[in-house]
XYZ file of C-alpha atoms in Angstrom:
578
model
C 115.976 41.493 -84.912
C 115.907 39.327 -81.784
C 113.848 40.847 -79.017
C 112.670 44.349 -78.277
C 112.498 45.109 -74.536
C 109.212 46.605 -73.458
C 109.791 50.361 -73.140
C 109.065 52.187 -69.929
C 106.412 54.775 -70.872
C 107.731 57.369 -68.430
C 106.157 60.783 -67.852
C 105.772 62.634 -71.171
C 106.185 66.333 -71.848
C 102.701 67.387 -72.961
C 103.200 71.142 -73.217
C 103.241 70.983 -77.023
C 103.515 68.521 -79.896
C 107.123 69.543 -80.560
C 108.098 69.009 -76.924
C 106.450 65.591 -76.950
C 108.462 64.529 -80.018
C 111.662 65.821 -78.423
C 110.801 63.907 -75.240
C 110.367 60.719 -77.288
C 113.841 61.229 -78.770
C 115.330 61.697 -75.287
C 113.605 58.563 -74.009
C 115.279 56.442 -76.717
C 118.429 58.486 -77.025
C 120.780 55.497 -77.209
C 119.079 53.795 -80.151
C 118.514 57.148 -81.869
C 122.227 58.013 -81.598
C 123.268 54.569 -82.754
C 120.866 54.784 -85.678
C 122.227 58.211 -86.655
C 125.800 56.863 -86.466
C 125.088 53.942 -88.773
C 123.052 56.216 -91.019
C 126.064 58.507 -91.406
C 128.403 55.561 -92.083
C 125.918 54.162 -94.629
C 125.566 57.455 -96.513
C 129.246 58.459 -96.292
C 130.419 55.099 -97.641
C 128.156 55.645 -100.649
C 129.348 59.245 -101.020
C 132.992 58.091 -101.172
C 132.261 55.460 -103.804
C 132.435 57.868 -106.819
C 135.793 59.204 -105.595
C 137.162 55.657 -105.298
C 135.887 54.717 -108.768
C 137.396 57.892 -110.240
C 140.748 57.051 -108.676
C 140.498 53.511 -110.039
C 140.026 54.883 -113.550
C 142.750 57.540 -113.349
C 145.381 55.658 -111.360
C 144.691 52.187 -112.651
C 143.028 52.182 -116.070
C 144.314 55.425 -117.621
C 147.831 55.039 -116.177
C 147.808 51.262 -116.941
C 149.088 50.541 -113.438
C 147.923 47.075 -112.366
C 148.932 47.518 -108.722
C 146.952 50.754 -108.402
C 144.035 49.142 -110.201
C 143.942 46.296 -107.669
C 144.479 48.684 -104.752
C 141.612 51.011 -105.676
C 139.397 48.091 -106.699
C 139.883 46.740 -103.173
C 138.883 50.141 -101.790
C 135.700 50.084 -103.908
C 134.981 46.541 -102.715
C 135.576 47.556 -99.085
C 133.262 50.560 -99.410
C 130.592 48.289 -100.888
C 130.891 45.850 -97.979
C 130.814 48.714 -95.479
C 127.697 50.128 -97.165
C 125.948 46.758 -96.893
C 126.856 46.191 -93.234
C 126.055 49.763 -92.212
C 122.757 49.585 -94.112
C 121.692 46.474 -92.193
C 122.621 47.947 -88.816
C 121.047 51.290 -89.711
C 117.826 49.543 -90.677
C 117.767 47.545 -87.437
C 118.158 50.729 -85.403
C 115.544 52.519 -87.509
C 112.974 49.760 -86.963
C 113.776 49.748 -83.241
C 113.258 53.515 -83.107
C 109.997 53.211 -85.051
C 108.547 50.479 -82.844
C 109.735 52.006 -79.572
C 108.210 55.418 -80.308
C 104.971 53.940 -81.664
C 104.385 51.505 -78.813
C 105.471 53.995 -76.171
C 102.752 56.296 -77.525
C 100.246 53.420 -77.414
C 101.269 52.622 -73.827
C 100.915 56.238 -72.736
C 97.521 56.613 -74.410
C 96.221 53.344 -72.962
C 97.486 54.277 -69.491
C 95.868 57.698 -69.742
C 92.576 56.209 -70.932
C 92.647 53.770 -68.016
C 93.376 56.507 -65.480
C 90.643 58.788 -66.829
C 88.209 55.867 -66.900
C 84.561 56.799 -67.209
C 85.381 60.504 -67.479
C 87.176 60.088 -70.838
C 84.183 59.736 -73.234
C 82.713 63.012 -72.034
C 85.949 64.930 -72.618
C 87.230 63.678 -75.961
C 85.672 61.802 -78.877
C 86.179 58.038 -78.916
C 87.233 58.232 -82.550
C 90.152 60.521 -81.699
C 91.456 58.028 -79.144
C 91.061 55.088 -81.540
C 92.773 57.004 -84.367
C 95.864 57.423 -82.185
C 96.421 53.672 -82.253
C 95.460 53.216 -85.910
C 97.167 56.193 -87.593
C 99.024 58.564 -85.280
C 101.478 56.017 -83.907
C 102.543 55.156 -87.450
C 103.190 58.824 -88.253
C 105.203 59.368 -85.077
C 107.177 56.155 -85.567
C 107.898 57.096 -89.178
C 109.701 60.245 -88.050
C 111.944 58.255 -85.710
C 112.592 55.796 -88.535
C 113.744 58.432 -91.047
C 115.944 60.242 -88.525
C 118.898 57.878 -89.117
C 118.822 58.441 -92.861
C 118.315 62.189 -92.340
C 121.499 62.440 -90.267
C 123.413 60.547 -92.927
C 121.949 62.718 -95.685
C 123.084 65.969 -94.052
C 126.619 64.718 -93.381
C 126.996 63.204 -96.854
C 125.913 66.432 -98.599
C 128.525 68.368 -96.606
C 131.175 65.737 -97.416
C 130.402 65.754 -101.158
C 130.509 69.565 -101.218
C 133.967 69.541 -99.566
C 135.251 66.909 -102.020
C 133.942 68.851 -104.999
C 135.359 72.156 -103.770
C 138.757 70.570 -103.232
C 138.706 69.121 -106.761
C 136.879 71.720 -108.855
C 135.656 74.974 -107.281
C 133.039 75.713 -109.931
C 131.288 72.386 -109.515
C 131.636 72.609 -105.731
C 129.962 76.019 -105.700
C 127.249 74.668 -107.979
C 126.460 71.992 -105.381
C 126.607 74.434 -102.468
C 124.168 76.775 -104.239
C 121.977 74.112 -105.818
C 121.137 72.098 -102.700
C 119.713 75.047 -100.681
C 117.905 76.223 -103.819
C 116.163 72.870 -104.176
C 115.163 72.965 -100.510
C 113.805 76.507 -100.962
C 111.699 75.418 -103.945
C 110.224 72.482 -101.999
C 109.566 74.515 -98.818
C 106.373 76.328 -99.990
C 104.650 72.964 -100.456
C 105.109 71.938 -96.831
C 102.870 74.509 -95.125
C 99.657 73.760 -97.109
C 100.337 70.040 -96.699
C 100.567 70.453 -92.907
C 97.267 72.353 -92.840
C 95.460 69.809 -95.002
C 96.877 66.880 -93.019
C 95.479 68.445 -89.836
C 92.062 68.662 -91.496
C 92.239 65.033 -92.619
C 93.253 63.876 -89.130
C 90.293 65.697 -87.553
C 87.842 64.186 -90.058
C 89.407 60.763 -89.543
C 88.762 60.940 -85.803
C 85.150 62.027 -86.370
C 84.526 59.216 -88.857
C 86.037 56.610 -86.543
C 83.806 57.848 -83.729
C 80.779 57.661 -85.997
C 81.651 54.089 -86.953
C 82.029 53.099 -83.283
C 78.637 54.619 -82.453
C 76.933 52.812 -85.326
C 78.463 49.437 -84.455
C 77.645 49.819 -80.742
C 74.004 50.723 -81.453
C 73.414 48.516 -84.490
C 70.717 46.426 -82.845
C 68.816 49.522 -81.744
C 69.149 51.131 -85.192
C 67.714 48.047 -86.843
C 64.908 47.892 -84.320
C 63.743 51.459 -84.991
C 64.489 51.376 -88.714
C 67.252 53.975 -88.465
C 69.959 51.921 -90.166
C 69.565 53.498 -93.670
C 69.666 57.037 -92.283
C 72.813 56.449 -90.249
C 74.408 54.627 -93.174
C 73.760 57.685 -95.339
C 75.284 59.971 -92.683
C 78.342 57.752 -92.504
C 78.602 57.774 -96.294
C 78.449 61.570 -96.417
C 81.085 61.921 -93.722
C 83.238 59.318 -95.440
C 83.058 61.310 -98.676
C 84.152 64.481 -96.873
C 87.165 62.571 -95.550
C 87.890 61.217 -99.043
C 87.781 64.687 -100.596
C 90.068 66.038 -97.863
C 92.438 63.117 -98.461
C 92.468 63.884 -102.187
C 93.424 67.493 -101.414
C 96.337 66.232 -99.320
C 97.292 63.795 -102.068
C 97.455 66.646 -104.592
C 100.050 68.456 -102.524
C 101.902 65.218 -101.794
C 101.952 64.322 -105.496
C 103.505 67.679 -106.331
C 106.018 67.171 -103.516
C 106.878 63.663 -104.725
C 107.264 64.943 -108.271
C 109.513 67.746 -107.056
C 111.634 65.190 -105.180
C 112.320 63.473 -108.523
C 112.344 66.427 -110.925
C 114.498 68.929 -109.034
C 117.304 66.510 -108.063
C 117.137 65.125 -111.618
C 117.644 68.584 -113.107
C 120.449 69.108 -110.618
C 122.164 65.906 -111.769
C 121.818 66.956 -115.410
C 123.303 70.386 -114.666
C 126.291 69.058 -112.727
C 126.965 66.355 -115.332
C 126.776 68.882 -118.173
C 129.199 71.221 -116.403
C 131.607 68.361 -115.642
C 131.395 67.109 -119.228
C 132.326 70.555 -120.609
C 135.302 70.681 -118.230
C 136.363 67.192 -119.364
C 136.132 68.165 -123.053
C 138.342 71.177 -122.384
C 140.776 68.869 -120.544
C 140.373 70.795 -117.274
C 139.455 67.582 -115.446
C 140.380 63.945 -116.057
C 138.149 61.120 -117.218
C 138.166 59.665 -113.730
C 137.107 62.989 -112.246
C 134.287 63.218 -114.795
C 133.012 59.802 -113.711
C 133.386 60.821 -110.065
C 131.467 64.069 -110.601
C 128.679 62.199 -112.341
C 128.643 59.701 -109.459
C 128.461 62.529 -106.930
C 125.569 64.140 -108.774
C 123.691 60.860 -109.092
C 124.341 60.038 -105.433
C 123.030 63.433 -104.236
C 119.552 62.444 -105.423
C 119.334 60.044 -102.462
C 120.164 62.493 -99.624
C 118.081 65.249 -101.225
C 115.024 62.978 -101.399
C 115.714 61.787 -97.873
C 115.697 65.367 -96.553
C 112.395 66.238 -98.244
C 110.932 62.906 -97.078
C 112.033 63.681 -93.519
C 110.330 67.084 -93.630
C 107.093 65.528 -94.853
C 107.155 62.843 -92.151
C 107.968 65.421 -89.506
C 104.894 67.433 -90.497
C 102.682 64.339 -90.285
C 104.228 63.446 -86.933
C 103.564 66.962 -85.632
C 99.883 66.658 -86.565
C 99.704 63.231 -84.892
C 101.580 64.402 -81.789
C 99.135 67.299 -81.422
C 96.284 64.795 -81.073
C 98.291 62.578 -78.719
C 99.240 65.503 -76.486
C 95.606 66.555 -76.338
C 94.761 63.208 -74.726
C 97.840 62.965 -72.515
C 97.369 66.506 -71.183
C 93.937 65.687 -69.751
C 93.850 65.543 -65.971
C 91.464 63.382 -64.001
C 88.683 65.645 -62.724
C 88.139 63.288 -59.794
C 91.776 62.774 -58.855
C 92.522 62.338 -55.169
C 93.372 65.618 -53.463
C 96.744 65.854 -51.778
C 96.657 64.199 -48.385
C 93.389 62.360 -48.977
C 94.540 59.370 -46.945
C 95.595 61.645 -44.087
C 92.218 63.368 -44.121
C 90.412 60.072 -43.692
C 92.675 59.112 -40.826
C 92.057 62.430 -39.123
C 88.297 61.895 -39.320
C 88.643 58.478 -37.739
C 87.848 56.414 -40.826
C 90.870 54.420 -41.950
C 90.691 53.660 -45.675
C 91.570 49.986 -45.277
C 88.765 49.270 -42.779
C 85.406 48.252 -44.231
C 82.523 50.513 -43.224
C 78.791 49.977 -42.816
C 77.739 51.411 -46.182
C 75.703 54.370 -44.887
C 75.447 57.123 -47.530
C 74.041 60.632 -47.181
C 73.602 63.024 -50.125
C 72.849 66.592 -49.090
C 71.966 67.712 -52.629
C 69.075 65.291 -53.100
C 68.297 64.636 -49.438
C 68.808 60.900 -49.978
C 69.851 58.917 -46.898
C 70.750 55.244 -47.212
C 70.819 53.185 -44.056
C 73.484 50.490 -43.658
C 72.441 47.193 -45.215
C 69.218 48.612 -46.694
C 67.628 47.650 -50.017
C 66.367 50.893 -51.525
C 64.787 51.712 -54.871
C 64.969 55.187 -56.409
C 62.334 56.171 -58.985
C 63.012 59.389 -60.850
C 60.538 61.440 -62.838
C 63.423 62.260 -65.181
C 65.759 59.307 -65.961
C 68.662 61.738 -66.380
C 68.298 62.755 -62.735
C 68.649 59.129 -61.653
C 71.844 58.727 -63.684
C 73.192 61.999 -62.290
C 72.503 60.859 -58.720
C 74.136 57.446 -59.324
C 77.240 59.129 -60.734
C 77.412 61.473 -57.758
C 77.023 58.671 -55.206
C 79.732 56.656 -56.996
C 81.931 59.750 -57.424
C 81.922 59.635 -61.194
C 81.059 63.333 -61.028
C 81.526 66.033 -58.403
C 80.533 64.460 -55.082
C 80.606 67.424 -52.713
C 77.935 66.996 -50.070
C 78.021 63.168 -50.214
C 79.367 61.155 -47.274
C 80.069 57.461 -46.785
C 79.963 56.402 -43.130
C 80.304 60.066 -42.201
C 83.396 60.658 -44.358
C 83.110 62.938 -47.428
C 83.484 60.919 -50.627
C 85.938 63.451 -52.036
C 88.230 62.840 -49.037
C 88.399 59.070 -49.640
C 91.186 57.608 -51.806
C 89.604 56.873 -55.173
C 90.910 53.271 -55.552
C 89.529 52.310 -52.158
C 86.225 54.052 -52.906
C 85.890 52.011 -56.102
C 86.224 48.844 -54.028
C 83.576 49.945 -51.535
C 81.046 51.570 -53.885
C 80.172 50.021 -57.244
C 77.984 51.655 -59.906
C 76.639 49.100 -62.404
C 74.848 50.651 -65.371
C 73.962 49.565 -68.887
C 76.996 51.251 -70.422
C 79.239 48.556 -68.942
C 80.690 45.978 -71.327
C 81.451 42.274 -71.232
C 85.128 41.728 -71.983
C 86.428 39.326 -74.599
C 87.935 36.119 -73.224
C 86.827 33.260 -70.996
C 83.381 33.977 -69.545
C 84.246 32.878 -66.001
C 87.262 35.208 -66.009
C 85.098 38.075 -67.204
C 82.592 37.517 -64.401
C 84.775 36.694 -61.405
C 88.319 37.529 -62.494
C 91.219 35.536 -64.019
C 91.520 31.947 -62.847
C 87.908 31.669 -61.676
C 86.490 28.142 -61.609
C 83.145 27.395 -63.169
C 82.065 25.212 -60.236
C 82.614 27.937 -57.646
C 79.715 28.480 -55.267
C 79.900 32.274 -55.534
C 79.533 32.220 -59.323
C 76.653 29.759 -59.133
C 74.897 31.913 -56.537
C 75.410 35.135 -58.519
C 74.111 33.525 -61.726
C 71.077 32.252 -59.829
C 70.335 35.713 -58.415
C 70.644 37.260 -61.883
C 68.456 34.486 -63.372
C 71.296 33.732 -65.797
C 71.645 29.950 -65.327
C 69.860 29.286 -68.618
C 72.453 31.363 -70.476
C 75.306 29.219 -69.153
C 73.404 25.975 -69.771
C 72.872 26.920 -73.416
C 76.593 27.458 -74.003
C 78.501 24.356 -75.221
C 81.509 25.108 -72.995
C 79.562 26.694 -70.142
C 81.601 29.216 -68.191
C 84.676 28.271 -70.238
C 83.064 29.743 -73.359
C 85.107 32.427 -75.118
C 83.205 35.707 -75.145
C 83.418 37.794 -78.312
C 84.271 41.500 -78.242
C 81.775 43.458 -76.100
C 79.779 40.242 -75.665
C 78.076 40.653 -79.030
C 77.263 36.939 -79.156
C 74.720 37.529 -76.356
C 71.394 39.330 -76.681
C 70.739 42.582 -74.855
C 68.853 40.847 -72.053
C 71.529 38.171 -71.666
C 74.261 40.794 -71.456
C 72.299 42.655 -68.802
C 71.892 39.565 -66.631
C 75.559 38.622 -66.975
C 76.592 42.170 -66.021
C 74.347 41.934 -62.959
C 75.986 38.634 -61.979
C 79.415 40.256 -62.339
C 78.360 43.150 -60.088
C 77.056 40.728 -57.449
C 80.321 38.759 -57.511
C 82.235 41.963 -56.735
C 80.241 42.087 -53.449
C 80.851 45.795 -52.642
C 79.641 47.485 -49.467
C 77.385 49.689 -51.579
C 75.939 48.490 -54.890
C 74.226 51.046 -57.140
C 72.261 49.386 -59.950
C 70.932 51.564 -62.772
C 67.955 49.955 -64.571
C 69.346 46.418 -64.115
C 66.282 44.694 -65.638
C 65.229 47.053 -68.425
C 66.034 44.527 -71.189
C 64.519 41.341 -69.677
C 60.978 39.985 -69.782
C 58.532 40.359 -66.887
C 58.865 36.765 -65.618
C 62.651 36.968 -65.497
C 62.486 40.403 -63.885
C 60.202 39.076 -61.153
C 62.665 36.291 -60.334
C 65.551 38.736 -60.188
C 63.610 41.120 -57.955
C 62.749 38.317 -55.521
C 66.319 37.035 -55.315
C 68.245 40.302 -55.306
C 67.178 41.475 -51.862
C 68.055 38.116 -50.278
C 71.425 37.962 -52.029
C 72.367 41.429 -50.751
C 71.261 40.951 -47.159
C 73.423 43.071 -44.858
C 74.886 45.095 -47.741
C 73.616 48.484 -48.905
C 71.886 48.221 -52.287
C 70.219 50.917 -54.378
C 68.264 50.173 -57.549
C 67.470 53.099 -59.844
C 64.368 51.968 -61.709
C 60.737 52.723 -62.496
C 59.788 49.047 -62.884
C 56.777 48.206 -60.640
C 58.094 44.663 -60.138
C 61.398 45.885 -58.742
C 59.868 48.766 -56.782
C 57.395 46.443 -55.076
C 60.232 44.291 -53.660
C 62.223 47.193 -52.234
C 62.229 47.831 -48.473
C 61.968 51.543 -49.190
C 61.276 53.592 -52.306
C 62.510 57.145 -52.783
C 60.774 59.277 -55.420
C 63.131 61.753 -57.053
C 61.645 64.896 -58.609
C 63.618 67.966 -59.629
C 66.768 66.329 -58.315
C 65.356 66.111 -54.769
C 63.833 63.293 -52.729
C 60.191 64.386 -52.980
C 58.646 61.378 -51.226
C 59.609 58.047 -49.720
C 57.873 54.961 -48.408
C 56.705 51.587 -49.663
C 55.777 51.221 -53.310
C 52.065 50.670 -52.767
C 51.843 53.569 -50.301
C 53.408 55.976 -52.802
C 51.095 54.741 -55.555
C 48.112 55.634 -53.427
C 49.347 58.956 -52.028
C 51.700 60.560 -54.569
C 50.103 61.240 -57.989
C 53.407 62.224 -59.603
C 54.974 58.943 -58.498
C 52.000 56.989 -59.798
C 52.260 58.772 -63.157
C 55.976 58.017 -63.393
C 55.632 54.320 -62.557
C 52.440 53.535 -64.469
C 53.264 55.848 -67.440
C 49.951 57.646 -66.972
C 49.273 61.361 -67.267
C 49.563 63.174 -63.951
């Protein structure tokens, strides 16, 4: 296979799993039709082979006619060549269908995850999203793969039934009755298998999510001695998944056995009936061979049909999980006419503002170009406020330069307001690209300045390749404090109008934190900066400190003034009892 063009993901039908699978078929209708065509040719050429062999025996061998023998031998040879060519082309189409459906699903899921952004983890388990790429795409692709053989199986069974009826009615009726009977006997196994596969898929998503959580927090687990406990929880959950998988395997084993046993019994029955007819001279020797060939051939389409049903059930379970993700809507999506609203209020989205923010809920007011620290009695309140100011949650009552945040186009808002918290990750790849974007040069003045402000020069100096060093996944080659300083440097390089930093120095030592606190205010001169922290070193450098209690700005002033006049603030900062 030469080259597969990258499929256009398109807009999927997410009303149900069945509609999504049908939509996938429509999106690759050409290759699906071509695959079905070659599948029919492949199966039909095999179905005609017994008839050609029977004719060779009757017309050539039994009648001792050399010309007929050569003629029908050529037909057998031609059918064999056609089977080989059609099989190759059918397989090429089947693989194309498999890959196109699987990677289209991956594209759609990745695009949806990107669009939902930070809102995704709170709405669906990470493990469910990961399992789509590791298991569900294979199940969906497998259904598209088997479709070509399924089409050929159906047509070939009809063709064989017609040939048998035209030759011997009793055997033809046996086939017409036997095939639906076999399908009816296999049918009761499909429903429990579908139910158990759904259970396995749910447990698989939960286990994948558990594994992601353990890997992400491994350092913390080791630090607090919680590694054995979480390992035991993972082991228990893994065993539940194993037991559920065994239950599915029991049904699948019975189904696989039925796919061999029932067609085998069918072949025996047809052959026995044909043999009795041959003994009584009601059919010829060639017809006996042909009937046996038909019966033996029918094993293939019968197994293909049961295989297709099983794969369709697995694909339906997988598509249900995919649709669940694709059907999610962004809770912070731009309202219709957002750009027009900003124009009407006099604030054009493309024009940079002053960075003045007002939050009516908390009473927080940020002056343009100010360096403000927010200390919260409850850390969750600080995170909630940062999310609201950055519009990662409902932002009604928050304005930027007098314009409601919810009226601003979201992409432009992301450029103007940046929330940098400790959940951010360092991306794998060249370090300079991860900090300043692709193509960044290690000798750039902006990168040097940002690293100096974040007190991260020593990290770069310790790396053999400096800023050209390849970062491992999630930056695991760096310590927690090093990751935090590099993330701070990346946020400074973005240079937004408003920078919201959530506990930017919680993982560094006091000396390093003091250097960062001294340099941060100077580096952000003229730009609005808010630091959510309870660190005395950082609070002491802020121009203004706002104390947040009960979700409201309870007091504000300089750090030392609040220490002397607000007992609750003093208790929060110094960790003393109020």
